[in-house]
C-alpha atoms as one frame of an Amber mdcrd trajectory, in Angstrom:
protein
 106.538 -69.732 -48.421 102.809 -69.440 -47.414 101.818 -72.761 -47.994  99.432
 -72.657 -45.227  97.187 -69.860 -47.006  97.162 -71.560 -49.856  96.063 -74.979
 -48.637  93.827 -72.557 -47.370  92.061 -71.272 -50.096  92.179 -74.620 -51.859
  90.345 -75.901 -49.183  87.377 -73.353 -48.914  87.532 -73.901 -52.739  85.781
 -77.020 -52.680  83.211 -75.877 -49.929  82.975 -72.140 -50.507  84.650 -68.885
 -51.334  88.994 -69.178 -50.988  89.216 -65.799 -52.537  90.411 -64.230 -48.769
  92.804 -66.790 -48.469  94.495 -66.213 -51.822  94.593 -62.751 -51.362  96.543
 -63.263 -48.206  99.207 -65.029 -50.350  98.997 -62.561 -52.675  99.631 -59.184
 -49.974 102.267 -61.433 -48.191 104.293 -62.138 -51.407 104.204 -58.413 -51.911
 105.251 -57.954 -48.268 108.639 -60.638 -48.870 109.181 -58.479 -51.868 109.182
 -54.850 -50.721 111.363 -56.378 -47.337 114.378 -57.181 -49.566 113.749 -54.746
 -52.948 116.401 -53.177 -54.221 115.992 -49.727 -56.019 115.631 -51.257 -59.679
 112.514 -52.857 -58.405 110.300 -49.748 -57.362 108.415 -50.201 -60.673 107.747
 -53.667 -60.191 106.668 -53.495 -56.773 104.445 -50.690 -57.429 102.747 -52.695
 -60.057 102.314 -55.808 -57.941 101.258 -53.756 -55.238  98.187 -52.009 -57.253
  97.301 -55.390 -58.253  97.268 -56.910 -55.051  94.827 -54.070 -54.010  92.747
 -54.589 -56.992  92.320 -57.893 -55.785  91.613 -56.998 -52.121  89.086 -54.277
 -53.492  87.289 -57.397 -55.551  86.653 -59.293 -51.343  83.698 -58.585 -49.144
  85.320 -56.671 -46.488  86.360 -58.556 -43.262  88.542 -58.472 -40.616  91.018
 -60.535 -42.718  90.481 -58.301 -45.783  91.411 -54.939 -43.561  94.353 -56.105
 -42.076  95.656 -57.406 -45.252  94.802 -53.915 -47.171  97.292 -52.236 -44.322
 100.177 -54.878 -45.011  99.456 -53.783 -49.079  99.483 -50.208 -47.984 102.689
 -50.244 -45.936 104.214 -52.668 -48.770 103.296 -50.095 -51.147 105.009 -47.104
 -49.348 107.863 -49.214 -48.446 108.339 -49.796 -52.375 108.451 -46.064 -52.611
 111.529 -45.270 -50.526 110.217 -45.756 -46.768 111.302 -47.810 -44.013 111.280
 -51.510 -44.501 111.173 -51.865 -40.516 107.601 -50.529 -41.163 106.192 -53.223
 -42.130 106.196 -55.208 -38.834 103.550 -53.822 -36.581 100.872 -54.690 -39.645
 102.316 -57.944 -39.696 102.326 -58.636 -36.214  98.920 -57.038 -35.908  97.718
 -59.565 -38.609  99.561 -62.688 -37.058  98.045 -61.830 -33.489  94.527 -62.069
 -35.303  95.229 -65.437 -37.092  96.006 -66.593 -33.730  92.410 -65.718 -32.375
  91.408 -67.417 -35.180  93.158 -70.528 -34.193  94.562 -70.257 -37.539  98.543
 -71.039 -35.988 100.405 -72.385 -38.840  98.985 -68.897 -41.177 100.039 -67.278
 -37.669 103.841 -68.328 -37.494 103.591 -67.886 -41.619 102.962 -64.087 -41.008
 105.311 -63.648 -38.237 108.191 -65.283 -39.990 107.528 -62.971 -42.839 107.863
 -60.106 -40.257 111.318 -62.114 -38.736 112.907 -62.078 -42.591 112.879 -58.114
 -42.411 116.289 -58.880 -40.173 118.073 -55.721 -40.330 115.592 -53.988 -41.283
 114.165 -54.753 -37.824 114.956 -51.985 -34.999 115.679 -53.770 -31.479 112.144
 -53.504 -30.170 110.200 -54.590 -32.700 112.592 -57.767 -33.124 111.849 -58.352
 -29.381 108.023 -58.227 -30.284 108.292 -60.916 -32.933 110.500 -63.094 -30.930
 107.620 -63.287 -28.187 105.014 -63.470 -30.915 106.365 -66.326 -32.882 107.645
 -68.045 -29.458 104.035 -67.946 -28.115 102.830 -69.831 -31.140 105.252 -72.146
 -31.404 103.911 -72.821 -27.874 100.522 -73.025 -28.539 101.877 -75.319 -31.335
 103.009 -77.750 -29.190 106.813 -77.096 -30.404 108.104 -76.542 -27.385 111.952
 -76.845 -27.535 111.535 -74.454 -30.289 109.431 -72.344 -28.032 111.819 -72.242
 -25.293 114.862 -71.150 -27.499 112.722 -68.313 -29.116 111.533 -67.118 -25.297
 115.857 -67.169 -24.386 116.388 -65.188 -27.379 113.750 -62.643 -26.892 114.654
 -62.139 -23.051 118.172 -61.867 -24.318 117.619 -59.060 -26.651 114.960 -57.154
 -24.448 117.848 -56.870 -21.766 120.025 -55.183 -24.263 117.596 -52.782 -24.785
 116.485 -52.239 -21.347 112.682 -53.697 -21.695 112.093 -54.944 -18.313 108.106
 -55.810 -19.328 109.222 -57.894 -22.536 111.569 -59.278 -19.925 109.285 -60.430
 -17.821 106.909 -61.917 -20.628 109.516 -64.544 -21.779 109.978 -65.225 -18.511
 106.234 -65.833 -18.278 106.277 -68.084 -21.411 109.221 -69.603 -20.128 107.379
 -70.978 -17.311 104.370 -71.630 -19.301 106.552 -74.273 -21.629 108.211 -75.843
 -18.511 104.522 -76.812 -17.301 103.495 -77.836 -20.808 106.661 -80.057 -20.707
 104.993 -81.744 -17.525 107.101 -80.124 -14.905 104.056 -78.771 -12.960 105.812
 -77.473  -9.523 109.035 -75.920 -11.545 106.304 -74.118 -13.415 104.695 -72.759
  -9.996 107.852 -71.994  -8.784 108.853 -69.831 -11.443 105.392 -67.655 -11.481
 105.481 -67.356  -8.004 109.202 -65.726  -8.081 107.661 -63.646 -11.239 104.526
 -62.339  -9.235 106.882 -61.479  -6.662 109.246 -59.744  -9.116 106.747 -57.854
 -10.883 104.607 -56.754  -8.376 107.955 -55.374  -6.717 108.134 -53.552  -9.823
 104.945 -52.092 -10.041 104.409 -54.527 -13.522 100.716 -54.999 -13.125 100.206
 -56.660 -16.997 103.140 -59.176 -15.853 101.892 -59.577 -12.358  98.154 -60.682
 -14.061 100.001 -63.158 -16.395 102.229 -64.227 -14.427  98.612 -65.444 -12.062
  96.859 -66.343 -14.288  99.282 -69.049 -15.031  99.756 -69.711 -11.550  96.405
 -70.316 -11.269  96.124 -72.914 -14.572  99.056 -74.325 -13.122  97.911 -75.057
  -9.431  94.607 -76.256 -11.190  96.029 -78.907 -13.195  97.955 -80.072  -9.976
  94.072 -80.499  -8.658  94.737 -76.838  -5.737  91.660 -75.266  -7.450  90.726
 -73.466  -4.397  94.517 -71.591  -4.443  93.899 -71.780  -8.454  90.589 -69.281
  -8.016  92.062 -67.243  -5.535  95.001 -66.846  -8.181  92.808 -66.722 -11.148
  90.321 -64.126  -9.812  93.690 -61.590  -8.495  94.716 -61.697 -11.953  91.316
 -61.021 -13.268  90.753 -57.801 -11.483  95.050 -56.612 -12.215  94.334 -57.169
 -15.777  93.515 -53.832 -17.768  92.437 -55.508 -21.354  89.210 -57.156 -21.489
  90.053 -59.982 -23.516  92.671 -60.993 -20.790  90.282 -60.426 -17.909  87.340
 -62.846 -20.150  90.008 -65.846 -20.101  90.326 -65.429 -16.302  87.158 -65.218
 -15.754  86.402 -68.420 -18.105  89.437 -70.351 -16.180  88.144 -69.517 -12.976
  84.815 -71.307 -14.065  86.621 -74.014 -14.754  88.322 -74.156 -11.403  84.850
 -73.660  -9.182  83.469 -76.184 -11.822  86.097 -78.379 -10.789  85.600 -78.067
  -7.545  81.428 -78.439  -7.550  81.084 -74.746  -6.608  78.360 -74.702  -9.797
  76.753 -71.248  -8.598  80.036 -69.607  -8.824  81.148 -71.434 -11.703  77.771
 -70.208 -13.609  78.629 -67.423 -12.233  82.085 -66.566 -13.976  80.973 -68.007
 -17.325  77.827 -65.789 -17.460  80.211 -62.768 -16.498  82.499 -63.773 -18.946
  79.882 -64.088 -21.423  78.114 -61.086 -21.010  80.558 -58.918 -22.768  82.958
 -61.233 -25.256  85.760 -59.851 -26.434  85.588 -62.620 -29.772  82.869 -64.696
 -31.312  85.175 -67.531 -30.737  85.465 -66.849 -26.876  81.292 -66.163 -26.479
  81.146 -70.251 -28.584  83.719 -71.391 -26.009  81.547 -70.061 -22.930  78.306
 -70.989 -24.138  79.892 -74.538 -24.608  81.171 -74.348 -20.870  77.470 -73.527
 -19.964  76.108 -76.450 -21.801  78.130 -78.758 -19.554  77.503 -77.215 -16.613
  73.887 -77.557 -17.321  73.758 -80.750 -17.993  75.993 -81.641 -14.943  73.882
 -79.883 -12.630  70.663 -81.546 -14.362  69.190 -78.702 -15.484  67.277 -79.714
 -18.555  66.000 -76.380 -19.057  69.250 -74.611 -19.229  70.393 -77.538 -21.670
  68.016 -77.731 -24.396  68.391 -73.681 -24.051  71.906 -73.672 -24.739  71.470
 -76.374 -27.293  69.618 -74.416 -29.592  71.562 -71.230 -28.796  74.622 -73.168
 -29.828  72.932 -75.397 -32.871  71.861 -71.744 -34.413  75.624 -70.921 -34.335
  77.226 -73.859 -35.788  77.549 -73.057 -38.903  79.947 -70.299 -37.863  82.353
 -72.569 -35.164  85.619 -73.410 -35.944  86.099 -76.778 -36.724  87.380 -77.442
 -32.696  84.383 -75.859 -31.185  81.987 -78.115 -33.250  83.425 -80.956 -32.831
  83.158 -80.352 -28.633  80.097 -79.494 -29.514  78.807 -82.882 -30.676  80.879
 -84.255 -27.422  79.104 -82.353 -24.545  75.651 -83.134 -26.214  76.931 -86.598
 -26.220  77.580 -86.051 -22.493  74.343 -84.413 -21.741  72.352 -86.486 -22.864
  74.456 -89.704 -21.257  73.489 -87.735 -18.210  69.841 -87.203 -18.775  69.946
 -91.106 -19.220  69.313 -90.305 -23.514  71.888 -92.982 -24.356  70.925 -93.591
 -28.259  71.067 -89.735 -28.679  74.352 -89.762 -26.741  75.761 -92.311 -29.673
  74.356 -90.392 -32.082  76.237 -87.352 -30.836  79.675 -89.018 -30.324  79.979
 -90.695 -33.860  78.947 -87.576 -34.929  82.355 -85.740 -33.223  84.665 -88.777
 -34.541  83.351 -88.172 -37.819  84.085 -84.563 -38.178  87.346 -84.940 -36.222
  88.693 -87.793 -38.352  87.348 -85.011 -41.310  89.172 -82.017 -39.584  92.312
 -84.125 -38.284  91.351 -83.601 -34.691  93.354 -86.102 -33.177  92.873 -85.563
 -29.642  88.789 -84.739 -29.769  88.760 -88.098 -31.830  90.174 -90.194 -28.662
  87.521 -88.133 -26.494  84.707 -89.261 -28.227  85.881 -92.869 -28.920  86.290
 -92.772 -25.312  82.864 -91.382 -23.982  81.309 -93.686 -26.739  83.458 -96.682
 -25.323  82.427 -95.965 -21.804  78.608 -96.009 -23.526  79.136 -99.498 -24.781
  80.646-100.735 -21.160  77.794 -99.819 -19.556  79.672 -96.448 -17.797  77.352
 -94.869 -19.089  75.473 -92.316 -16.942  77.256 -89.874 -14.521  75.287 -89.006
 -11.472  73.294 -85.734 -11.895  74.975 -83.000  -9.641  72.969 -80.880  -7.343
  72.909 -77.448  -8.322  73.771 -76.252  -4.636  76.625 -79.092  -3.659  79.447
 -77.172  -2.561  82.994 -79.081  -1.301  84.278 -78.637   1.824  86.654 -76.282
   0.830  88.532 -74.559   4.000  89.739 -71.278   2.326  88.124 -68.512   3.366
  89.517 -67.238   0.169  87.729 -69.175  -1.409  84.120 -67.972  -0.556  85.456
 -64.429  -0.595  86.080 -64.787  -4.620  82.622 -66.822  -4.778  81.012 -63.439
  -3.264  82.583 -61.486  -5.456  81.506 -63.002  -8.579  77.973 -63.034  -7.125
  78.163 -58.982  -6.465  79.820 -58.529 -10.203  76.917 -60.213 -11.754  74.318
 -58.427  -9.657  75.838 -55.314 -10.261  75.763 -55.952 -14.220  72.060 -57.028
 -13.942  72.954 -60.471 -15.591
C-alpha cells in the first residue's frame, strides 16, 4: 500500500528534496494502523504516531505537510480510544488536494485508505468516499470502475435520504457515459438532471449538472448552446473554484467559435482571481494561444515571459503544453525553426514524464511542420461567426460588463 508516494519520493530523490513524499507514507501507514488497532496496540501506535510527527516537524511547512499533520493528529487520538470513523474527513480533505495537484494515483491511494475504515465508516461519510474515489477513477480514465462506484454511492445516499449526493452520481454518471463516447445520452441525462434539480431548488447540482451540459454540447461542436449553458452555471455556482472552470470552459467555447473578445474576456475574468496556482498556469496558457491566434505579438511574447518565469513551478502537463503552444505561436508568426525547436522540446519532456497523449500532439504539429502545413492563418482580433442566438451576444455582454466592473 502507498506505492505511489513512495515512487514519489524516490523520484524527487534524484532531482530534489522526497522528504514530503515519505512523510506521506509514513502518516498514512499510521492512519491503516490506528483504522484496524486493537486495544493491545495503544502503546505502539502512540509511539509511531510521535514519530511520524517528529518527522513532519523536521519538513518546511506546505500545504502537503498541514494536511498530513491533521491525518497524524486524528491517527493519534484515534489510538487513544476515539472514533476510528474520524479519520475520514482528513483523509478525504487530503485526497481532494492531491487531486488539484493532479497527483490521481496518491489521490485514489488516500481515499482507499479512508474506504478500509469499513465499519468504522457512518453512512454519510461512506457516501462521500464513494463519490470521491468514483470521480478519480474517472478522471483516471477507469471508467467501468467509475460507473460501478457512482451506482454504489447513489445506492447508499438513497438509503440515507441524501437527495444532493444523489444527484452528484447522477452527474458523474452522465459525465462517464460522455467520456465513453456516447455524447447525446450524456446530454440527455443533464438535461433531465437540470430539470430535476432546479425543481428541487438544488442550485450546486443544477450548476454541475450545466456545466457538463455545456462541455458536452461543446464537444458535439453547439458552442453557442455550450456558452449559454456554461455561463448559467457560472453565475448558480456559489464556490469560486467551480465558477473559475466555467468561466475557463466558456473561453474555450467563444474561442471555438472565433468570438476572441469574449473569449479574452472569460480567461482574463477567470484569471483575475485563481482559486489554484495550477488553474492561473492553465489560463495564462489559454491566453498564450489566443494571442498568438489572433496575431497579437505583443500579447505573446508578454505571456511568454510571464509563463517562462513560472516554469520551474508547472506540473509536468502544463510544461509540456507549454513548449506546444510556443511551438504553435510561433508556426503562426511564420517562426518555423523556433516552432521545431519548441515541439522536440515537448516530445522530449513528454517521452521523460510518460505523457503519452501530449507526445502524439507534438509529433503531430511537428509533422504538419515538415509537410509544409505549416502556418495557420492569423485570426482577426474582431472576426465574430454568424452565430444566430441572441443568447449568445447576451452572455458576450455580460462578460464584457463583469470585466469592466472588476477594472481588469
Amino acid at each position: 500500500m502507498h506505492e505511489a508516494f513512495l515512487e514519489r519520493a524516490s523520484a524527487q530523490d534524484s532531482n530534489g528534496d522526497g522528504s514530503a513524499a515519505l512523510g506521506a507514507f509514513l502518516t498514512l501507514r499510521l492512519a491503516d494502523r490506528a483504522g484496524i488497532h486493537v486495544a493491545d496496540d495503544a502503546d505502539a501506535i502512540a509511539y509511531q504516531a510521535r514519530a511520524t510527527r517528529d518527522f513532519l516537524s523536521s519538513l518546511q511547512s506546505t500545504t502537503e505537510v498541514i494536511h498530513l499533520f491533521e491525518i497524524a493528529r486524528i491517527a493519534d487520538a484515534v489510538g487513544h480510544g476515539a472514533s476510528r470513523h474520524l479519520l475520514c474527513a482528513p483523509l478525504l480533505a487530503f485526497a481532494y488536494w492531491l487531486e488539484q495537484e493532479l497527483r490521481l494515483t496518491e489521490a485514489l491511494d488516500v481515499v482507499d485508505t479512508a474506504h478500509r475504515l469499513g465499519e468504522q465508516l457512518r453512512t454519510p461519510d461512506l457516501v462521500a468516499v464513494q463519490l470521491q474515489r468514483a470521480r478519480i477513477l474517472r478522471m483516471l480514465g477507469r471508467l467501468p470502475e467509475a460507473r460501478s462506484t457512482y451506482v454504489a454511492a447513489r445506492s447508499l445516499a438513497q438509503q440515507v435520504g441524501d437527495a444532493h449526493a444523489v444527484y452528484l452520481s447522477r452527474v458523474g454518471d452522465a459525465i462517464v457515459t460522455r467520456q465513453l463516447g456516447n455524447l447525446p445520452g450524456s446530454e440527455a441525462a443533464l438535461r433531465e438532471i437540470v430539470a430535476d434539480a432546479s425543481r428541487d431548488g438544488d442550485r450546486d447540482a443544477e450548476a454541475r449538472a450545466r456545466h457538463d451540459l455545456g462541455v458536452a454540447l461543446a464537444q458535439q461542436e453547439n458552442h453557442g448552446l455550450a456558452a449559454v449553458e456554461l455561463f448559467a452555471a457560472f453565475t448558480l455556482y456559489d464556490r469560486r473554484s467551480y465558477k473559475l472552470r466555467a468561466l475557463s470552459d466558456l473561453g474555450e467555447s467563444f474561442k471555438s467559435m472565433s468570438w476572441y473578445r469574449a473569449a479574452e474576456d472569460a480567461f482574463r475574468l477567470a484569471l483575475a482571481d485563481p482559486a489554484t496556482p495550477q488553474m492561473r498556469t492553465l489560463t495564462m496558457l489559454e491566453l498564450l494561444d489566443l494571442s498568438s491566434l489572433t496575431g497579437n505579438r505583443v500579447a505573446f511574447e508578454s505571456w511568454r515571459r510571464t509563463l517562462h518565469a513560472a516554469r520551474a513551478t508547472m506540473h509536468p502537463e502544463a510544461a509540456v503544453d507549454l513548449e506546444i503552444k510556443l511551438g504553435v505561436g510561433h508556426g503562426r508568426f511564420g517562426e518555423f525553426a523556433m516552432a521545431r525547436r519548441h515541439f522536440r522540446a515537448a516530445m522530449h519532456h513528454a517521452k521523460a514524464h510518460r505523457l503519452h497523449a501530449y507526445m502524439f500532439r507534438a509529433e503531430e504539429q511537428l509533422g504538419a511542420l515538415d509537410a509544409g502545413n505549416d502556418r495557420e492563418p492569423l485570426a482577426a482580433a474582431t472576426r465574430e461567426p454568424a452565430e444566430t442566438d441572441p443568447r449568445v451576444g447576451e452572455v458576450a455582454d455580460r462578460l464584457v460588463e463583469l470585466r469592466t466592473s472588476a477594472a481588469l
